[in-house]
Every structure is written in structure tokens, then in C-alpha cells.
Tab-separated table of C-alpha atoms and ligand atoms in Angstrom:
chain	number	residue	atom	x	y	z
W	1	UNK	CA	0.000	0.000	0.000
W	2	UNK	CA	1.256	3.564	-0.365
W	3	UNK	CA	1.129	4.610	3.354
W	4	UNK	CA	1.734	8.363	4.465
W	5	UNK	CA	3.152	8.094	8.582
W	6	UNK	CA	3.077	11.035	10.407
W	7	UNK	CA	5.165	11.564	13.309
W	8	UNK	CA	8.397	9.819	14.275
W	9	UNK	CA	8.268	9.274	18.009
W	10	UNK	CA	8.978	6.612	20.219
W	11	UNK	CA	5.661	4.703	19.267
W	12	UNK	CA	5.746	6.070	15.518
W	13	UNK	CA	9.110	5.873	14.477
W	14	UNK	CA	8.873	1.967	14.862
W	15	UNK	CA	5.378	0.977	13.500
W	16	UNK	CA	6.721	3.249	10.620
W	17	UNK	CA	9.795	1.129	10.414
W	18	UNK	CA	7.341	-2.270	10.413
W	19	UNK	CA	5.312	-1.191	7.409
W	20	UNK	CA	8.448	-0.522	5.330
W	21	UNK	CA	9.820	-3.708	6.034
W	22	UNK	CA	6.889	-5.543	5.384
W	23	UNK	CA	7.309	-3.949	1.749
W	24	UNK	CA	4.750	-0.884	2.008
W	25	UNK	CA	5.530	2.316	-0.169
W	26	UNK	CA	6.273	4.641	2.986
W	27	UNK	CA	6.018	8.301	3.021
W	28	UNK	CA	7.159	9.858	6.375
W	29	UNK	CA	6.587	13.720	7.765
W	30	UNK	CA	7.846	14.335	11.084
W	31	UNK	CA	7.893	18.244	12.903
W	32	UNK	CA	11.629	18.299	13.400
W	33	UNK	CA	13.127	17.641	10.144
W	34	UNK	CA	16.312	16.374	11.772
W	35	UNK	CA	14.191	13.571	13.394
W	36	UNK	CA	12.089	13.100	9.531
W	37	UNK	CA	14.042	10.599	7.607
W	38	UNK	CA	13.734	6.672	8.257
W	39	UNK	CA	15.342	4.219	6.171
W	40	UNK	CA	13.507	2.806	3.070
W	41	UNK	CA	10.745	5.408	3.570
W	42	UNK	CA	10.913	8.858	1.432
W	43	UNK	CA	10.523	12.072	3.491
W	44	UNK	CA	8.067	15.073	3.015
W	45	UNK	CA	8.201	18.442	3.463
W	46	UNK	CA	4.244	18.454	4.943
W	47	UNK	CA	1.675	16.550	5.918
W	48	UNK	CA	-0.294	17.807	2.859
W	49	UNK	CA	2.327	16.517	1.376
W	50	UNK	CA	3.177	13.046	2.653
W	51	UNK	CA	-0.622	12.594	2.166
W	52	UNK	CA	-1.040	13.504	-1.698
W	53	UNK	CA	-1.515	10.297	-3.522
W	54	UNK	CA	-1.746	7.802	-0.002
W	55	UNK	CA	-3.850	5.352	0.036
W	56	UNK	CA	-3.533	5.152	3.669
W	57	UNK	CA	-2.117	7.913	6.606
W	58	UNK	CA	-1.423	6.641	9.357
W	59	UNK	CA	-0.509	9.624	12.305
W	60	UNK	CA	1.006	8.914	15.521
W	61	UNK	CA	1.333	12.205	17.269
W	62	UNK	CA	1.428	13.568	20.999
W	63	UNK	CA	-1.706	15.007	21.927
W	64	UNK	CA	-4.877	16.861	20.646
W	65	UNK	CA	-3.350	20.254	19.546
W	66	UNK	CA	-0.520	18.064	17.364
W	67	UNK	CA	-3.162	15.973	15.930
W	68	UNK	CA	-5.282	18.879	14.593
W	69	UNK	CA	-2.295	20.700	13.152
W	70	UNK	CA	-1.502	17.510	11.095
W	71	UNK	CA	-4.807	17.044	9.708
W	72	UNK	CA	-6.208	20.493	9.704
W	73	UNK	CA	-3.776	23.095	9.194
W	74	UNK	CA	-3.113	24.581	6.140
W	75	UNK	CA	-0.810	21.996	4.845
W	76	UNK	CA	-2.651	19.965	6.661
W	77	UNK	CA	-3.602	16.200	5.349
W	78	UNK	CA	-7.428	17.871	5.249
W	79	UNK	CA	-5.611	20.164	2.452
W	80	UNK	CA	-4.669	16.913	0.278
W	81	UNK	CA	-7.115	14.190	1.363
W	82	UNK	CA	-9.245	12.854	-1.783
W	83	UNK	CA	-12.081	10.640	-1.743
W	84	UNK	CA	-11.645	7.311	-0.520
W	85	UNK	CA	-8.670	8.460	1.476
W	86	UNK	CA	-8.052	6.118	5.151
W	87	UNK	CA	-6.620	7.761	7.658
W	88	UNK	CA	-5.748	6.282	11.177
W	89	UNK	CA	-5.011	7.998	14.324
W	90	UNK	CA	-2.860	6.432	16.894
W	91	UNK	CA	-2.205	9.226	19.175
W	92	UNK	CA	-4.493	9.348	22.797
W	93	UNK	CA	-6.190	12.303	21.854
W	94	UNK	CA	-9.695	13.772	23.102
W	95	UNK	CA	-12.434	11.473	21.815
W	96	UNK	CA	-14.548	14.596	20.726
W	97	UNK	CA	-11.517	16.396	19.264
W	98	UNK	CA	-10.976	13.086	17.300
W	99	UNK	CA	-14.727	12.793	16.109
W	100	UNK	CA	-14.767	16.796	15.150
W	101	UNK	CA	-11.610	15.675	12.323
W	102	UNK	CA	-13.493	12.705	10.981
W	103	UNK	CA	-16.358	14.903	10.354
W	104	UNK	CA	-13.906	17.751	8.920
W	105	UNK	CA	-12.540	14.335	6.346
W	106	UNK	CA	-15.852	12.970	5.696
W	107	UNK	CA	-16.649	16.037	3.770
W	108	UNK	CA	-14.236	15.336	1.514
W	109	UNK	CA	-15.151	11.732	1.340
W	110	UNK	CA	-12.002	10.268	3.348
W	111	UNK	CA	-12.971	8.531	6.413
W	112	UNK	CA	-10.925	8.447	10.000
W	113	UNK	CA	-10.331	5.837	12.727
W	114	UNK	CA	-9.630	6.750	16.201
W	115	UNK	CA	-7.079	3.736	16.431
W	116	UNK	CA	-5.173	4.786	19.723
W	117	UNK	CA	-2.248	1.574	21.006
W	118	UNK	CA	-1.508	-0.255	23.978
W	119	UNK	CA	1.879	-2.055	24.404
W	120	UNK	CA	4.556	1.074	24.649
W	121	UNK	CA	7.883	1.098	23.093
W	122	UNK	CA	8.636	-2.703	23.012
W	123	UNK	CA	5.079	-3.954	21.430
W	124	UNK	CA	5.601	-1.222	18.714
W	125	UNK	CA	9.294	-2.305	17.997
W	126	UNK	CA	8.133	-5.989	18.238
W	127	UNK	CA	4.836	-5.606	16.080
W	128	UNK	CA	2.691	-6.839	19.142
W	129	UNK	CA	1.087	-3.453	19.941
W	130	UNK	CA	-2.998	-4.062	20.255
W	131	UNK	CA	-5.386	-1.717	18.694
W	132	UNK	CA	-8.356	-0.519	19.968
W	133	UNK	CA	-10.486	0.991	16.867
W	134	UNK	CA	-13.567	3.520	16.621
W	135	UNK	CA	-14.815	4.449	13.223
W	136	UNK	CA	-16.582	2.261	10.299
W	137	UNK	CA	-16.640	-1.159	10.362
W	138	UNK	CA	-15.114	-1.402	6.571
W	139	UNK	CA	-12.162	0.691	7.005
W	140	UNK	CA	-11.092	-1.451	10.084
W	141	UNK	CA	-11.066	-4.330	7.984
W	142	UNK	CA	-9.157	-2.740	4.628
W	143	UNK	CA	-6.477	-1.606	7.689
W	144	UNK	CA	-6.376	-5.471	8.891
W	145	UNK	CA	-3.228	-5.870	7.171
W	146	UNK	CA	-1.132	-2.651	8.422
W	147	UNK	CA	-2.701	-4.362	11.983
W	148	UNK	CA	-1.299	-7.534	11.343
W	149	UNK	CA	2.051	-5.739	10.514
W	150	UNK	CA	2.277	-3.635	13.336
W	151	UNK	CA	0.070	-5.601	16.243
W	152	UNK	CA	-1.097	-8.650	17.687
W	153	UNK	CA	-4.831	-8.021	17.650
W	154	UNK	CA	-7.375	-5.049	16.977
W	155	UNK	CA	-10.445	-4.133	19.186
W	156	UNK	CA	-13.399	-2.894	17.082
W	157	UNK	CA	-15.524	-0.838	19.760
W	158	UNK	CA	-17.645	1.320	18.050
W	159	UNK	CA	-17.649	4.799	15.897
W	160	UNK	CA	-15.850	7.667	15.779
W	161	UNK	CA	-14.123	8.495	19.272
W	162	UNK	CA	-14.871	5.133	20.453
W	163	UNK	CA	-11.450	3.412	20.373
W	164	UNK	CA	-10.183	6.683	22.684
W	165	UNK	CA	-13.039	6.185	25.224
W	166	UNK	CA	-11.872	2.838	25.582
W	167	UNK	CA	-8.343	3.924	25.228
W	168	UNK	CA	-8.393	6.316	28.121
W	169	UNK	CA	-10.151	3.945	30.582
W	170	UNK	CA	-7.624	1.398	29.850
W	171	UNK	CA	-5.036	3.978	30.755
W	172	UNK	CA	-6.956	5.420	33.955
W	173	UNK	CA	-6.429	1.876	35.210
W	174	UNK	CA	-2.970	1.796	34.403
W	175	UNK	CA	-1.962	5.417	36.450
W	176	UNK	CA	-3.806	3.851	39.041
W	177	UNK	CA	-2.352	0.584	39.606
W	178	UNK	CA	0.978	1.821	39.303
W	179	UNK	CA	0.356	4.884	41.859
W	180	UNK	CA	-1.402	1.766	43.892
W	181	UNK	CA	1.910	-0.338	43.312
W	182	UNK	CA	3.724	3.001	43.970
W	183	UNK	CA	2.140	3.555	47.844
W	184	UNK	CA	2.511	0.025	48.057
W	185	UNK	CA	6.418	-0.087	47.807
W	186	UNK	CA	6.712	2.748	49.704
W	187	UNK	CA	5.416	1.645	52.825
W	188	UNK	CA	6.920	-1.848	52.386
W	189	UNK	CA	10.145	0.007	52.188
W	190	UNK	CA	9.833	2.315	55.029
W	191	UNK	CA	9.117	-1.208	57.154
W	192	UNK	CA	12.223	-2.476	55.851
W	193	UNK	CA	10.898	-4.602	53.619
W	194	UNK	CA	13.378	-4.244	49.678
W	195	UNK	CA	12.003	-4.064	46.978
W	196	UNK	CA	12.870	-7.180	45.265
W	197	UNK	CA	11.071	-8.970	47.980
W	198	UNK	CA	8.021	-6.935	47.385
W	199	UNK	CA	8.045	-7.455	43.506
W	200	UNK	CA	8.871	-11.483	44.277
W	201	UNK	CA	5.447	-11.178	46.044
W	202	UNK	CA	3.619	-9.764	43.767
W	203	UNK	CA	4.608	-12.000	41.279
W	204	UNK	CA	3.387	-15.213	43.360
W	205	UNK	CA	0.187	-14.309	44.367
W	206	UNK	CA	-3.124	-12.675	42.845
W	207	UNK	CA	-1.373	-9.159	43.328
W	208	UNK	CA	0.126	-9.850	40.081
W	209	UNK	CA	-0.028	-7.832	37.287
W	210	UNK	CA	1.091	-7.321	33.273
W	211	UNK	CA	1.427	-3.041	34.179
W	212	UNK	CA	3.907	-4.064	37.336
W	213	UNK	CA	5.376	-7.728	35.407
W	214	UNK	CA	5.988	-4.974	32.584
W	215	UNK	CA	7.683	-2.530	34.501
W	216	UNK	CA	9.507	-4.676	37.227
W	217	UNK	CA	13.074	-4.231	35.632
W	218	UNK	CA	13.277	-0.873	35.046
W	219	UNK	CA	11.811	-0.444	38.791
W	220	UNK	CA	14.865	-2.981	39.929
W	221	UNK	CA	17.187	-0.567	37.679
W	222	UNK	CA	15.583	2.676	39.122
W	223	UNK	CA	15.831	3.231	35.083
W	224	UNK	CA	13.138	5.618	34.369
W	225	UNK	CA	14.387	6.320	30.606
W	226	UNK	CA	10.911	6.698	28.588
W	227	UNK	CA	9.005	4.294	27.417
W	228	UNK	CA	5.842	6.304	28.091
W	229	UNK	CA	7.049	9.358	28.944
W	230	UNK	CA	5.307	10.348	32.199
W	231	UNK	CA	4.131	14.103	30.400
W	232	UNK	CA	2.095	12.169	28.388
W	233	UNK	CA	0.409	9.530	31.198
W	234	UNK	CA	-0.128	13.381	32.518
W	235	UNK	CA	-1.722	14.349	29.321
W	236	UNK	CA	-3.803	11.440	29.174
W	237	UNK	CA	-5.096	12.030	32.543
W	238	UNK	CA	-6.102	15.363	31.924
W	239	UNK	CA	-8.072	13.915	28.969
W	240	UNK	CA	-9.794	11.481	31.354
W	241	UNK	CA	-10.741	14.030	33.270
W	242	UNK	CA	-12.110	16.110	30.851
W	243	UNK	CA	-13.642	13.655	29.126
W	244	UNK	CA	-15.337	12.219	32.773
W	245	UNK	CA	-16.670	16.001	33.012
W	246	UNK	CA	-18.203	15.783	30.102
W	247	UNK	CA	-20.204	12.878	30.735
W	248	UNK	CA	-20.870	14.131	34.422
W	249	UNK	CA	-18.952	11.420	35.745
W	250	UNK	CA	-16.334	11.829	39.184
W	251	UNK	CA	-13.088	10.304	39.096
W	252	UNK	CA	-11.720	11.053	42.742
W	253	UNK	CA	-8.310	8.696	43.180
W	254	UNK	CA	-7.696	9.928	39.597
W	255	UNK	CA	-8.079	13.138	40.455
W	256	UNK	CA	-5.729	12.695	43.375
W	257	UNK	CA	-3.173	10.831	41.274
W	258	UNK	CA	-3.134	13.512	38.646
W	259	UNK	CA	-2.085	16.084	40.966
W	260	UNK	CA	1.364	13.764	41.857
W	261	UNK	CA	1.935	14.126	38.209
W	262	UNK	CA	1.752	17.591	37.688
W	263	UNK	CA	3.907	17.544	40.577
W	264	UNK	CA	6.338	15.078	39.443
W	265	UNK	CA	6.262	17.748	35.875
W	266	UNK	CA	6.941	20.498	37.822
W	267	UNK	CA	10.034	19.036	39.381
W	268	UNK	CA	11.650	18.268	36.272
W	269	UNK	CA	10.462	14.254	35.538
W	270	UNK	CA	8.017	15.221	32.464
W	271	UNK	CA	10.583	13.500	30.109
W	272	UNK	CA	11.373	10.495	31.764
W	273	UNK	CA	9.038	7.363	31.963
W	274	UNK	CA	5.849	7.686	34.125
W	275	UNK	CA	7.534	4.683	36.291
W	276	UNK	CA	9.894	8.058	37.671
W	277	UNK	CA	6.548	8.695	39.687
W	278	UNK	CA	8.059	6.259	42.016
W	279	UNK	CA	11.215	8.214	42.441
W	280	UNK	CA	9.301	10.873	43.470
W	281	UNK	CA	7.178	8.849	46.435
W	282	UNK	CA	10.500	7.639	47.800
W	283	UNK	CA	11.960	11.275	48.151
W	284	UNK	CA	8.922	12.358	49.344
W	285	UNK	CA	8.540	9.739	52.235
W	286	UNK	CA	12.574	10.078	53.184
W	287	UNK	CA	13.540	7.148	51.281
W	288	UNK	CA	17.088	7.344	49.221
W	289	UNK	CA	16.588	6.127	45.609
W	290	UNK	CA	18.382	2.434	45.540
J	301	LIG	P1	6.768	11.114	21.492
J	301	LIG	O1	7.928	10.185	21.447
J	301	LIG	O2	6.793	12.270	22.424
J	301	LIG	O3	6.534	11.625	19.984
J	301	LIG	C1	5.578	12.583	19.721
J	301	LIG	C2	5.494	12.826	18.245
J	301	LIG	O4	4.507	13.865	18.015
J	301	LIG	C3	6.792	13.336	17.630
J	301	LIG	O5	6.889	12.870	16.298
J	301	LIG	C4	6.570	14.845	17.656
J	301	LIG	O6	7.339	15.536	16.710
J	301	LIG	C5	5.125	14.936	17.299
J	301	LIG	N1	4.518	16.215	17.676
J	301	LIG	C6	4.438	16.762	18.908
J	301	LIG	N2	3.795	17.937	18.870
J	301	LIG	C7	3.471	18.142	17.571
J	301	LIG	C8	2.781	19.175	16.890
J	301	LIG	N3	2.284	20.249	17.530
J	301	LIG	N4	2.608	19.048	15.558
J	301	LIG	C9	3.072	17.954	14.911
J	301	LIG	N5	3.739	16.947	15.485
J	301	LIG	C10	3.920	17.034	16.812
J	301	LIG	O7	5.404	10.328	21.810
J	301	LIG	P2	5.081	8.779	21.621
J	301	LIG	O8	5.547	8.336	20.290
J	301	LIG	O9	5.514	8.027	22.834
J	301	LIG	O10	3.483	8.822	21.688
J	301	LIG	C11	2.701	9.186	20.562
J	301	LIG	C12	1.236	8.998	20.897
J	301	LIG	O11	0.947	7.608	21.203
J	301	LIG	C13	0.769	9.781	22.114
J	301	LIG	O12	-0.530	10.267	21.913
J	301	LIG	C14	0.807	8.754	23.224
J	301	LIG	O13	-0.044	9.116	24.291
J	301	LIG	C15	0.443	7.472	22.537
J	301	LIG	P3	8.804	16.153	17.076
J	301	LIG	O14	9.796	15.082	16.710
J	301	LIG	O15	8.802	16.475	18.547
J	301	LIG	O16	8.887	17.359	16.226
């Protein structure tokens, strides 16, 4: 297929890399030229474009406001989409933002999917990221073999925004387990209880869990280098948030948890993995970082 990928970074740059090895005509467009060019794939100047004469775009891009300047903005995709055009979304953006472009493509008769991933940094490098789709039922099925390239398995939930609801519930869990986790170690420690004896635990017994099994190394390493960098768990919890207010819904522990965050931001962590929230719980209860 001739695919048009927007946006290079840690998630992007490899599903990018998966569809040009799997023999797809890539086009790539990232902000920062000096972070643009991937081997095998040719490099545009603009969205616009990367997205003339695609039969596919596929965008992977921090948050709302990055997602609406690739499609909409001047040289925008918007600017060069033509009928029959498929786009994808895999950035966690807000579900209505994300329904407001497919209605801004569907008047040119290209259609969106809200497909936002699970699996960070390793499932995109190792093609085993999982999907979770809103948008027709058709186009999810003429994507199934960019899927099957880049993931293990796609969830079909609904229309438009749908795949983001889903996506940001999924994630709401996530900040919460590992802020439970988090509280958890902490006090352990402050017994005298290590950390590798509290992870062994967890491991053995119905505490266990694929967000802690997934991040028990780097938490033996104290290495906090970004998988998910923790600005954008922040980011996504502010979408949860607003998206919870919009359906007239309270979130209290994630409104708690969302204000360790912004502190954790303020002091500086915003760029390393969300996992550097625990860093931050250890200083803060008088505990030296092993
Ligand atoms: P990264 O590694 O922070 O990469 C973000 C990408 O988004 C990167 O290519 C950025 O380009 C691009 N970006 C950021 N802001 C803009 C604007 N305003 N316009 C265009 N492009 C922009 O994030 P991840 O790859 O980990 O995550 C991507 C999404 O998946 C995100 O929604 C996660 O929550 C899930 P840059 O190189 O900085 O110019």
C-alpha cells in the first residue's frame, strides 16, 4: 500500500519502520526535520504533502493540539485528502476532538479511525502493539493488514471516538495501579521490607499484574528512561478528566493521582518514563533512591 506516517516518536518511528519492512511504499513527515528521515521510507516536506496520492495515513502524534495541526492546518492532510482516502489515528487524543476531524474528512469523502495503542515502546518495535479501533466497520477491515504488521490483535468498539473512550479507561487503570503499586512499595520500604522482595510477592500471588510484570526491571534498575514518557500519562489524565466532566462522571483517586503528576512535571520528571513517579514517592517519604 502507499502509506503516508506522520510523526516519528517513540511509538511512531517503529510501526513506521514495520510497514516498510513488510514492503509498504512509505512516506514519512515528522515536525523536526532532523528527526524526519527513516530508512527505506521517502521524506516530506508536509503533511499535505506526505498525504497527496496515499492510500492510507497513518498519524502517531502527541496530543490533541498536534493531531489537529496535522490534519487540519493549512498543509494539513485535510488540504490533500481525496475521496476514498483512510486515515488512522494512533495518538491518545480527546475522543470529541478526534470525532470533530473525521467529520472535517468525511466532507471530503475520506474517512478516519480513532485507532489509539496499547503495548509502549517494546510492542511497537516488536509488532505486538494491540489496537483498539472507533470508526466504520469497513475501514477497520481494509487496515487489517497494516494491523497484522504492526500488532497482535485489533479491538473494534464502536464509531468515531470510540477506540479513545476505551483507550483512556484502559489507561486510567494503568496510572492507578501503578500509583497503587507506587504507595505500596513505599510503605513496604519504610518497614524495611526491599524491593525485590516486594516485587517477588507480587509476582506469586493474585497481586500480580502485566502493568507491574511490565515494569519490574526498570523499577529494579531505578531506570526511568521513557518508554511512556510520564508528560504524556499526565496528558492522558487530563483527557480522562475532561472527558469524565463531560459525561458528568467523578473520578476522585484519579483526580488525586493527577495532581502527583503535575507535581512530578513540575520538578523536572516530564521526560522520563511515568515509572519516575516512584522516584518521586520515595523522596517524598525520606527514602534514598536504591
Ligand atoms: P513522542 O515520542 O513524544 O513523539 C511525539 C510525536 O509527536 C513526535 O513525532 C513529535 O514531533 C510529534 N509532535 C508533537 N507535537 C506536535 C505538533 N504540535 N505538531 C506535529 N507533530 C507534533 O510520543 P510517543 O511516540 O511516545 O506517543 C505518541 C502517541 O501515542 C501519544 O498520543 C501517546 O499518548 C500514545 P517532534 O519530533 O517532537 O517534532
Amino acid at each position: 500500500m502507499k502509506i503516508a506516517f506522520l510523526g516519528l516518536g517513540i511509538m511512531g518511528r517503529p510501526m513506521a519502520a514495520r510497514l516498510v519492512a513488510a514492503g509498504h511504499e512509505v512516506t514519512v513527515w515528522n515536525r523536526t526535520p532532523s528527526r524526519a528521515d527513516l530508512p527505506g521510507a521517502r521524506t516530506a516536506a508536509t503533511p499535505a504533502q506526505a498525504a497527496a496520492g496515499a492510500e492510507v495515513v497513518w498519524v502517531c502524534v502527541s496530543d490533541t493540539a498536534a493531531s489537529e495541526r496535522v490534519f487540519l492546518a493549512e498543509d494539513g492532510v485535510l488540504a490533500a485528502a481525496a475521496p476514498g482516502l483512510l486515515a488512522a489515528d494512533s495518538s491518545t487524543i480527546s475522543p470529541q476532538a478526534s470525532r470533530r476531524i473525521a467529520a472535517r474528512l468525511a466532507e471530503r469523502g475520506a474517512t478516519l479511525l480513532d485507532c489509539p495503542v496499547t503495548g509502549s515502546k517494546q510492542g511497537a518495535e516488536s509488532g505486538k502493539l494491540v489496537f483498539i479501533a472507533g470508526g466504520p466497520k469497513e475501514a477497520v477491515a481494509r487496515l487489517q493488514p497494516l494491523f497484522q504488521v504492526m500488532g497482535q490483535r485489533v479491538f473494534h468498539i464502536g464509531g468515531n471516538g470510540m477506540g479513545l473512550a476505551a483507550k483512556l479507561a484502559m489507561n486510567l487503570n494503568i496510572a492507578l495501579i501503578y500509583q497503587g503499586f507506587c504507595e505500596g512499595l513505599v510503605l513496604a520500604e519504610k518497614s524495611g521490607v526491599s524491593a525485590g522482595q516486594m516485587l517477588e510477592i507480587i509476582g506469586a500471588t493474585m497481586l500480580r499484574s502485566g502493568v507491574i510484570e511490565y515494569k519490574a526491571p526498570f523499577i529494579r534498575a531505578r531506570d526511568y528512561s521513557p518508554n511512556f514518557p510520564l508528560k504524556l500519562m499526565l496528558k492522558d489524565i487530563r483527557l480522562m478528566l475532561e472527558h469524565a466532566r463531560s459525561l458528568q462522571t467523578e473520578l476522585p483517586a484519579l483526580q488525586t493521582v493527577a495532581g502527583i503528576y503535575e507535581q512530578a512535571v513540575r520538578q523536572g520528571l516530564g521526560e522520563q518514563d511515568y515509572a519516575a513517579t516512584l522516584g518521586l514517592m520515595e523522596r517524598q517519604s525520606g527514602l534514598a533512591e536504591a
